[in-house]
Short mmCIF file of C-alpha atoms and ligand atoms in Angstrom, two decimals:
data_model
loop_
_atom_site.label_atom_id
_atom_site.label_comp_id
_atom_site.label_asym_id
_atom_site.label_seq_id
_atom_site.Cartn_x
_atom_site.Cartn_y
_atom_site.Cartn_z
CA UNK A 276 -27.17 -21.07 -8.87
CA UNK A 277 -28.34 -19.58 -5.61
CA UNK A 278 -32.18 -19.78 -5.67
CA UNK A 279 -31.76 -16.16 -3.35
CA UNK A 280 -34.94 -13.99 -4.79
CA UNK A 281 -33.98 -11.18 -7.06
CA UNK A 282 -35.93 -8.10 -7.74
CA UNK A 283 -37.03 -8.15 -11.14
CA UNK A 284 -35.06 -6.43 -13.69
CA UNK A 285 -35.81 -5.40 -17.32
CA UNK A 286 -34.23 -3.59 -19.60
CA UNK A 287 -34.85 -0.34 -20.29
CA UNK A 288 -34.07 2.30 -23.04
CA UNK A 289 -36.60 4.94 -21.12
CA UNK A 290 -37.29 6.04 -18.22
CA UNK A 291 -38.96 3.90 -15.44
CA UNK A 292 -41.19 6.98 -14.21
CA UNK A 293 -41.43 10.37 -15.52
CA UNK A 294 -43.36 13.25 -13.47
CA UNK A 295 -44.00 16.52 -16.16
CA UNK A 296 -45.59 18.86 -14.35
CA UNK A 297 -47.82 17.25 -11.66
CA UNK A 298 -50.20 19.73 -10.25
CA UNK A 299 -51.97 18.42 -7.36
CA UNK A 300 -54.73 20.52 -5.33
CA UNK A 301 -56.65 19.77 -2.65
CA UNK A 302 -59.63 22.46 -2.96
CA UNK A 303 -57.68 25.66 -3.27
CA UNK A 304 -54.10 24.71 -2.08
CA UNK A 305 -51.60 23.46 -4.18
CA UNK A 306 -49.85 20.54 -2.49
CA UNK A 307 -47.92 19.78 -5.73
CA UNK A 308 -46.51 22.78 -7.70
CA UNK A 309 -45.64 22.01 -11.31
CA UNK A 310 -43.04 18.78 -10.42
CA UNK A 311 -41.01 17.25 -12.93
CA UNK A 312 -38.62 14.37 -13.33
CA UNK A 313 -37.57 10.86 -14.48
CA UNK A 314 -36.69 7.77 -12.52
CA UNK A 315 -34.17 5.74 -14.65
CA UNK A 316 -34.10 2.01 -13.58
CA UNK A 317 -32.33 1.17 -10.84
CA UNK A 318 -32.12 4.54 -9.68
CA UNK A 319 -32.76 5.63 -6.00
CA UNK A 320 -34.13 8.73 -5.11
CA UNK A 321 -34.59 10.25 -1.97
CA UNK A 322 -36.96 12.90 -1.46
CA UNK A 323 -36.54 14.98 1.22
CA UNK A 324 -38.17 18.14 2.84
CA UNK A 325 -39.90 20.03 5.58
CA UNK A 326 -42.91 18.71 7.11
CA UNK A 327 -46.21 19.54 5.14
CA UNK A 328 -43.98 20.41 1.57
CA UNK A 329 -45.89 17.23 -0.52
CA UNK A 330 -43.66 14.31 0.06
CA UNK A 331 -46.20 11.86 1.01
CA UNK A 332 -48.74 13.34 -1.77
CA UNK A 333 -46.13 12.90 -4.26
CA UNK A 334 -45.76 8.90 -4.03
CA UNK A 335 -49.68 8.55 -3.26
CA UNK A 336 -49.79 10.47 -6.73
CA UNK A 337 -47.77 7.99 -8.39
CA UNK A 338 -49.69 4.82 -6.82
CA UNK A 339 -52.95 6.51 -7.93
CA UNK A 340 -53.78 6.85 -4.73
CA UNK A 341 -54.51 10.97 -4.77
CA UNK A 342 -55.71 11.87 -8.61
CA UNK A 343 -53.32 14.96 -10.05
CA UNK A 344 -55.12 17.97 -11.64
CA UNK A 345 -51.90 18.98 -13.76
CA UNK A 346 -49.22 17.04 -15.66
CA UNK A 347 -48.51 13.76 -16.38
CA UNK A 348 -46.90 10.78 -15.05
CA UNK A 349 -45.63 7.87 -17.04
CA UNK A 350 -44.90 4.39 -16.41
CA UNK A 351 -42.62 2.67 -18.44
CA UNK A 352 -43.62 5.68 -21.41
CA UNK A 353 -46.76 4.38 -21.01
CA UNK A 354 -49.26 7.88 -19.29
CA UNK A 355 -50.62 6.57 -15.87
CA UNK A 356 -52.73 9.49 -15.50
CA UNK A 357 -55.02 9.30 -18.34
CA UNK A 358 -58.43 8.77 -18.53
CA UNK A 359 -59.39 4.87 -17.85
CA UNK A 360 -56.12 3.68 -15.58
CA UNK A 361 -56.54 0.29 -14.23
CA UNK A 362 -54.85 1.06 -11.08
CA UNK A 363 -55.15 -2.62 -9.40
CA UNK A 364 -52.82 -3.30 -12.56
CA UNK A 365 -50.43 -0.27 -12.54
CA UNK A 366 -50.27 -0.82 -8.24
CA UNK A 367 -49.18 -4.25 -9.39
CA UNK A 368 -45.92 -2.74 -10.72
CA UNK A 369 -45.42 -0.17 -8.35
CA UNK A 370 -45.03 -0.96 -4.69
CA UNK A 371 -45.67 1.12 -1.72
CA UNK A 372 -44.32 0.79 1.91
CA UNK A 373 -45.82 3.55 4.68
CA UNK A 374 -45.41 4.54 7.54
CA UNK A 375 -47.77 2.28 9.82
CA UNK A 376 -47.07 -0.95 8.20
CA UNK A 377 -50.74 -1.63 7.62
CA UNK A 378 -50.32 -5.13 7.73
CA UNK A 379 -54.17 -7.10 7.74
CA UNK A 380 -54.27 -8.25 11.51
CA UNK A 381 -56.25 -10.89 11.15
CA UNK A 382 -53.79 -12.90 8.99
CA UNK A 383 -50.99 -13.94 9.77
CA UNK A 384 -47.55 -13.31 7.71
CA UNK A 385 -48.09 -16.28 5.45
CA UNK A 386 -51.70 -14.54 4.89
CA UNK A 387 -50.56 -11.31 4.54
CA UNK A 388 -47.73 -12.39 2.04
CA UNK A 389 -50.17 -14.31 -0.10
CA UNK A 390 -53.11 -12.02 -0.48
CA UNK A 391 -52.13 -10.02 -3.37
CA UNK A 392 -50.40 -12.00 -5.50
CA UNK A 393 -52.84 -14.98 -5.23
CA UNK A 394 -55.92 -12.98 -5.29
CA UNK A 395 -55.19 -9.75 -7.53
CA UNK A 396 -52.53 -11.26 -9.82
CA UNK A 397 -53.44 -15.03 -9.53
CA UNK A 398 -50.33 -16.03 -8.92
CA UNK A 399 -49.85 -20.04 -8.16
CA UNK A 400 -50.84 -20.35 -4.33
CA UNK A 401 -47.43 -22.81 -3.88
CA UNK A 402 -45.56 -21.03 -6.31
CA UNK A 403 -46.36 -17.42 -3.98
CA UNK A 404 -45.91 -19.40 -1.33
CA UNK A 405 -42.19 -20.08 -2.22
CA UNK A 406 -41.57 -16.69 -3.08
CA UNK A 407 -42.59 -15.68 0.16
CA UNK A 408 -40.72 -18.10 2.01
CA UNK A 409 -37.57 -17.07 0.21
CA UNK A 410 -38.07 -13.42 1.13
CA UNK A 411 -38.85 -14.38 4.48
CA UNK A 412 -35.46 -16.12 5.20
CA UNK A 413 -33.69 -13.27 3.53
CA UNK A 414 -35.51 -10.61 5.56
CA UNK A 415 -34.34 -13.35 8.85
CA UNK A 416 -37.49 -13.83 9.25
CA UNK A 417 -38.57 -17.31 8.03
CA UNK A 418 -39.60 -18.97 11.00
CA UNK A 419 -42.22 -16.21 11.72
CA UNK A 420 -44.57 -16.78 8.63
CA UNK A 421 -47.04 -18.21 10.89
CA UNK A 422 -47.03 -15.28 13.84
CA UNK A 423 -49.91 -12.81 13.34
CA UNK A 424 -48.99 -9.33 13.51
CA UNK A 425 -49.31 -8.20 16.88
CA UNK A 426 -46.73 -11.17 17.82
CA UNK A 427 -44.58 -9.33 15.72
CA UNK A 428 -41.96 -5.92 17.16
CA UNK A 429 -42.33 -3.12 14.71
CA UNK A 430 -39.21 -3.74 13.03
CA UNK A 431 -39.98 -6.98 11.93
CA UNK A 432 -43.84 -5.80 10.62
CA UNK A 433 -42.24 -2.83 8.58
CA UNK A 434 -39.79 -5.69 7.20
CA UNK A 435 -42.93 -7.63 6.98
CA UNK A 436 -44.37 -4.91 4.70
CA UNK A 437 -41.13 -4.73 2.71
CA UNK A 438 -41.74 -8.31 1.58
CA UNK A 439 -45.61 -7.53 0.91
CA UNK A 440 -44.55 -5.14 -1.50
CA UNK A 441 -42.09 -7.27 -3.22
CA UNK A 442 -44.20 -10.48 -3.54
CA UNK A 443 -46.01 -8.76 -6.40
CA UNK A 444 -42.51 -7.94 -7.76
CA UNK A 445 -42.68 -4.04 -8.40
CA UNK A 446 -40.65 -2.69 -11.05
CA UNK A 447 -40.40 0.45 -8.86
CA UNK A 448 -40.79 0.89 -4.77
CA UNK A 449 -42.27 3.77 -2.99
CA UNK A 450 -41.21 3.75 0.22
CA UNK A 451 -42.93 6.82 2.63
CA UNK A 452 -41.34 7.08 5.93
CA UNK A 453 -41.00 3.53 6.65
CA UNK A 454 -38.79 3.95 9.41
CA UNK A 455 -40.82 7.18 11.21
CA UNK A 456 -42.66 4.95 13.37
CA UNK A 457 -39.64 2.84 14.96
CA UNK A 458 -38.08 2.40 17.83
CA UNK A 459 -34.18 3.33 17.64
CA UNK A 460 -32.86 0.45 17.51
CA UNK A 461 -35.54 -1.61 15.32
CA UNK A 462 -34.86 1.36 12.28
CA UNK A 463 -30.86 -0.36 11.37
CA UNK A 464 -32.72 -3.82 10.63
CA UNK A 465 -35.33 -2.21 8.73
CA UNK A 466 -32.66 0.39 6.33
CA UNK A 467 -30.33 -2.64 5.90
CA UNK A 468 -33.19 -4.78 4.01
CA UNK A 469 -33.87 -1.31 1.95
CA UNK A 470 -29.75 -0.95 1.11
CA UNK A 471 -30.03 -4.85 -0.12
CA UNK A 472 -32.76 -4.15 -2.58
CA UNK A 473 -30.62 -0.49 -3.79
CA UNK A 474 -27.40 -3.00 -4.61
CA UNK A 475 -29.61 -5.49 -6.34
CA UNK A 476 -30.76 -2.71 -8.36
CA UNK A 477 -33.97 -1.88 -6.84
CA UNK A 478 -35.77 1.29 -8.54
CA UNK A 479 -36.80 3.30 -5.43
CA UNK A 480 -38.69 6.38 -4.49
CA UNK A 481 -37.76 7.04 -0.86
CA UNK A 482 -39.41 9.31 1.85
CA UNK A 483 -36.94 9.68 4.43
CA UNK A 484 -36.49 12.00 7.30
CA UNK A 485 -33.08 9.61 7.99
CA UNK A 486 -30.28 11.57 6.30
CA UNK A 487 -27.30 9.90 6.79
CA UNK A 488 -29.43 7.11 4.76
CA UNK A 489 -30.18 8.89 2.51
CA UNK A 490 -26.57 10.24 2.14
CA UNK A 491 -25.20 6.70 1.58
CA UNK A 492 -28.57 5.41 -0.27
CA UNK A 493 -29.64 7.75 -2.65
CA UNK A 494 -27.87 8.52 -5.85
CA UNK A 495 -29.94 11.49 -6.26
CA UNK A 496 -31.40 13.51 -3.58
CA UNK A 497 -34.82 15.89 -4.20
CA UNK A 498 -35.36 18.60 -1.47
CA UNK A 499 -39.17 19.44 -2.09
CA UNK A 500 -40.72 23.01 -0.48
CA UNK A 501 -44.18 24.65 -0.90
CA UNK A 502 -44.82 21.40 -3.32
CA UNK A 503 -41.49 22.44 -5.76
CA UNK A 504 -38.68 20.69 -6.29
CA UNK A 505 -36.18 23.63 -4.90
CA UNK A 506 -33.16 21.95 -5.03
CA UNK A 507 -31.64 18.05 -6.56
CA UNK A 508 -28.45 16.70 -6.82
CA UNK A 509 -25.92 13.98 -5.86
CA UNK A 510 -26.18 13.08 -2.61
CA UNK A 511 -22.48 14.01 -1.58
CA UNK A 512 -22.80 17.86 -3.03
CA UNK A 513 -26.44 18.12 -1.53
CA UNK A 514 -25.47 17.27 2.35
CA UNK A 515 -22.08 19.19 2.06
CA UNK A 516 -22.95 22.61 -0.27
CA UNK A 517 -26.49 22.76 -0.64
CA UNK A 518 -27.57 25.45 -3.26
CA UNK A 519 -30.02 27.06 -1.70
CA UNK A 520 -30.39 28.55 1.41
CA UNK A 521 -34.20 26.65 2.14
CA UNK A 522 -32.44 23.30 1.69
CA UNK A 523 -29.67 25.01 3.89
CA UNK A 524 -31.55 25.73 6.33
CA UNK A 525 -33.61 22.43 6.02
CA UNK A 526 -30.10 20.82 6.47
CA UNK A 527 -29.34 23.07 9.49
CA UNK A 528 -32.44 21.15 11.75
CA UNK A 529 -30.82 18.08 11.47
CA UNK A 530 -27.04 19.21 11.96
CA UNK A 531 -26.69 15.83 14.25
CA UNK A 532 -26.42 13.75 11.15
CA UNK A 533 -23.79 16.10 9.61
CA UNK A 534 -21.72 14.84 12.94
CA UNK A 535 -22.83 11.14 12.75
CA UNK A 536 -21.15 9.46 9.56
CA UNK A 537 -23.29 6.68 8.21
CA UNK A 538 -21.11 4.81 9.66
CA UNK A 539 -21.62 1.14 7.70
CA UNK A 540 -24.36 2.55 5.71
CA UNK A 541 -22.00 3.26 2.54
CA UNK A 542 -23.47 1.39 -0.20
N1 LIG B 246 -56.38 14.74 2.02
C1 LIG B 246 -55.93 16.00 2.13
N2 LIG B 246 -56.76 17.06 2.08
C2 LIG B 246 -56.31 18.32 2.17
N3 LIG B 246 -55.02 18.65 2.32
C3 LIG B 246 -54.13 17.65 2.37
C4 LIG B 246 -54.53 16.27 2.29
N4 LIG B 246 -53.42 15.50 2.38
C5 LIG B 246 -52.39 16.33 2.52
N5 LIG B 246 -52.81 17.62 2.51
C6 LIG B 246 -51.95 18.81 2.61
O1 LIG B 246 -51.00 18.71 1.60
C7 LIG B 246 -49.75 19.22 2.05
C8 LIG B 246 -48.65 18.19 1.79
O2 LIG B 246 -48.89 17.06 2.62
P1 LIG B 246 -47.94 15.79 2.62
O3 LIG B 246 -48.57 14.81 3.53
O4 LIG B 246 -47.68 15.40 1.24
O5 LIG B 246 -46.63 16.40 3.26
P2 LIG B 246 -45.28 15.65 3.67
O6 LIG B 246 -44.18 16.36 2.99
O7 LIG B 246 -45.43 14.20 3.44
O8 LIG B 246 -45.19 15.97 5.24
P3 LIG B 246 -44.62 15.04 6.46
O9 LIG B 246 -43.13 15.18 6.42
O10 LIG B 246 -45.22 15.67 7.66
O11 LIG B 246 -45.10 13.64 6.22
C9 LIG B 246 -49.92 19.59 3.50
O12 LIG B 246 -50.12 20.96 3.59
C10 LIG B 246 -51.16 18.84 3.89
O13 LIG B 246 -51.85 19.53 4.90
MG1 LIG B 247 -45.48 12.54 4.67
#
């Protein structure tokens, strides 16, 4: 028996997440226009769109981070958006990565790795410990648990963050971006730790302006506009015929992945 962490992994007979018609507002805009859809376990989504069209709202609606004014969103059938949420327990269960890695820089990665799960979910300070250890080495990055953040390239604090996420052991990951930030070559190291956790059967919700990731990540892709879901579908179909002409033309601004294969990023 390898003693390699696993993401955790349940059973299900229902859907992992399910949006119904999520309305969000801020004042008199609506961000979020009536969005619906599950997230079946182990699924990976990638949610894609124009700048501005509610990506980022989207997962901070489904960590409870930005209250909805419309709809519903469940969690394991259970409705995350009612009236007396504990959200420390629901973030618990879902994990977010953004864009600035938002590590705490006055701990170092051991710190940093430790302070949920020992304070929020009072986990076993040398049982967390182990766990983090073990994500460490598989992230390459074991003999760094005791550098403090700004020791660390940006690569290796997003991967950092990765491991954050997964020390509470998330039944679902939102990941916003987490490569926007990067240098060039720091993004591959970064995307490879993500494609690990989408084998091992990972349920994701990923941000990503990289498309020939999510091309070979994703088995479903949503192309979100003005807040709507315009357009969703396997991955292959969406990058080669997209339906409509808005993802079309969405697809057109980044017609340098179309040439560049993911070359080694097939899952
Ligand atoms: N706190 C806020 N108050 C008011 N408007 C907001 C707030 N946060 C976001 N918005 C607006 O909501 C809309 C959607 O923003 P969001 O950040 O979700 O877009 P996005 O798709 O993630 O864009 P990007 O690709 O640039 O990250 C934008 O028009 C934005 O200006
Ligand atoms: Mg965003």
């Amino acid at each position: 028996m390898s003693d390699t962490p696993q993401v955790l992994r349940l059973p299900k007979s229902q859907p992992v997440l399910r949006l119904d018609s999520v309305v969000k507002r801020y004042g008199e805009r609506t961000v979020l226009d009536g969005i619906s859809f599950d997230v079946a376990e182990r699924e990976v989504i990638a949610v894609i769109g124009p700048s501005g069209s509610g990506k980022s709202t989207l997962l901070r609606t489904v960590n409870g981070l930005e209250p909805i004014q419309g709809g519903s969103i469940r969690l394991d059938g259970e409705e995350i958006t009612a009236k007396g949420t504990d959200w420390s327990k629901i973030r618990a269960r879902v994990g977010m990565v953004f864009q600035s890695y938002e590590l705490f820089p006055h701990l170092d990665v051991m710190g940093n790795l430790l302070l949920a799960p020992v304070r929020v979910a009072h986990t076993d300070k040398a049982e967390a410990r182990e766990r983090a250890m073990r994500w460490l080495e598989r992230v390459g990055l074991a003999d760094r648990a005791d550098a403090y953040p700004k020791e660390l390239s940006g690569g290796q604090k997003q991967r950092i963050a990765i491991v954050r996420a997964l020390m509470m052991q998330p039944e679902v990951l939102l990941l916003d971006e987490i490569t926007a930030s990067l240098d060039p070559e720091m993004v591959r190291e970064v995307l490879d730790v993500v494609l690990e956790l989408a084998e091992e059967g990972m349920t994701m919700l990923i941000v990503t302006h990289e498309m020939a990731f999510a091309r070979a990540i994703a088995d479903r892709v949503l192309f979100l506009d003005g807040g709507k879901i315009v357009e969703q579908g396997e991955p292959e179909a969406f990058f080669t015929h997209p339906q409509t002409e808005r993802a079309q033309r969405f697809l057109d601004t980044f017609s340098f992945t179309k040439a560049r294969e993911p070359q080694g990023l097939a899952r």
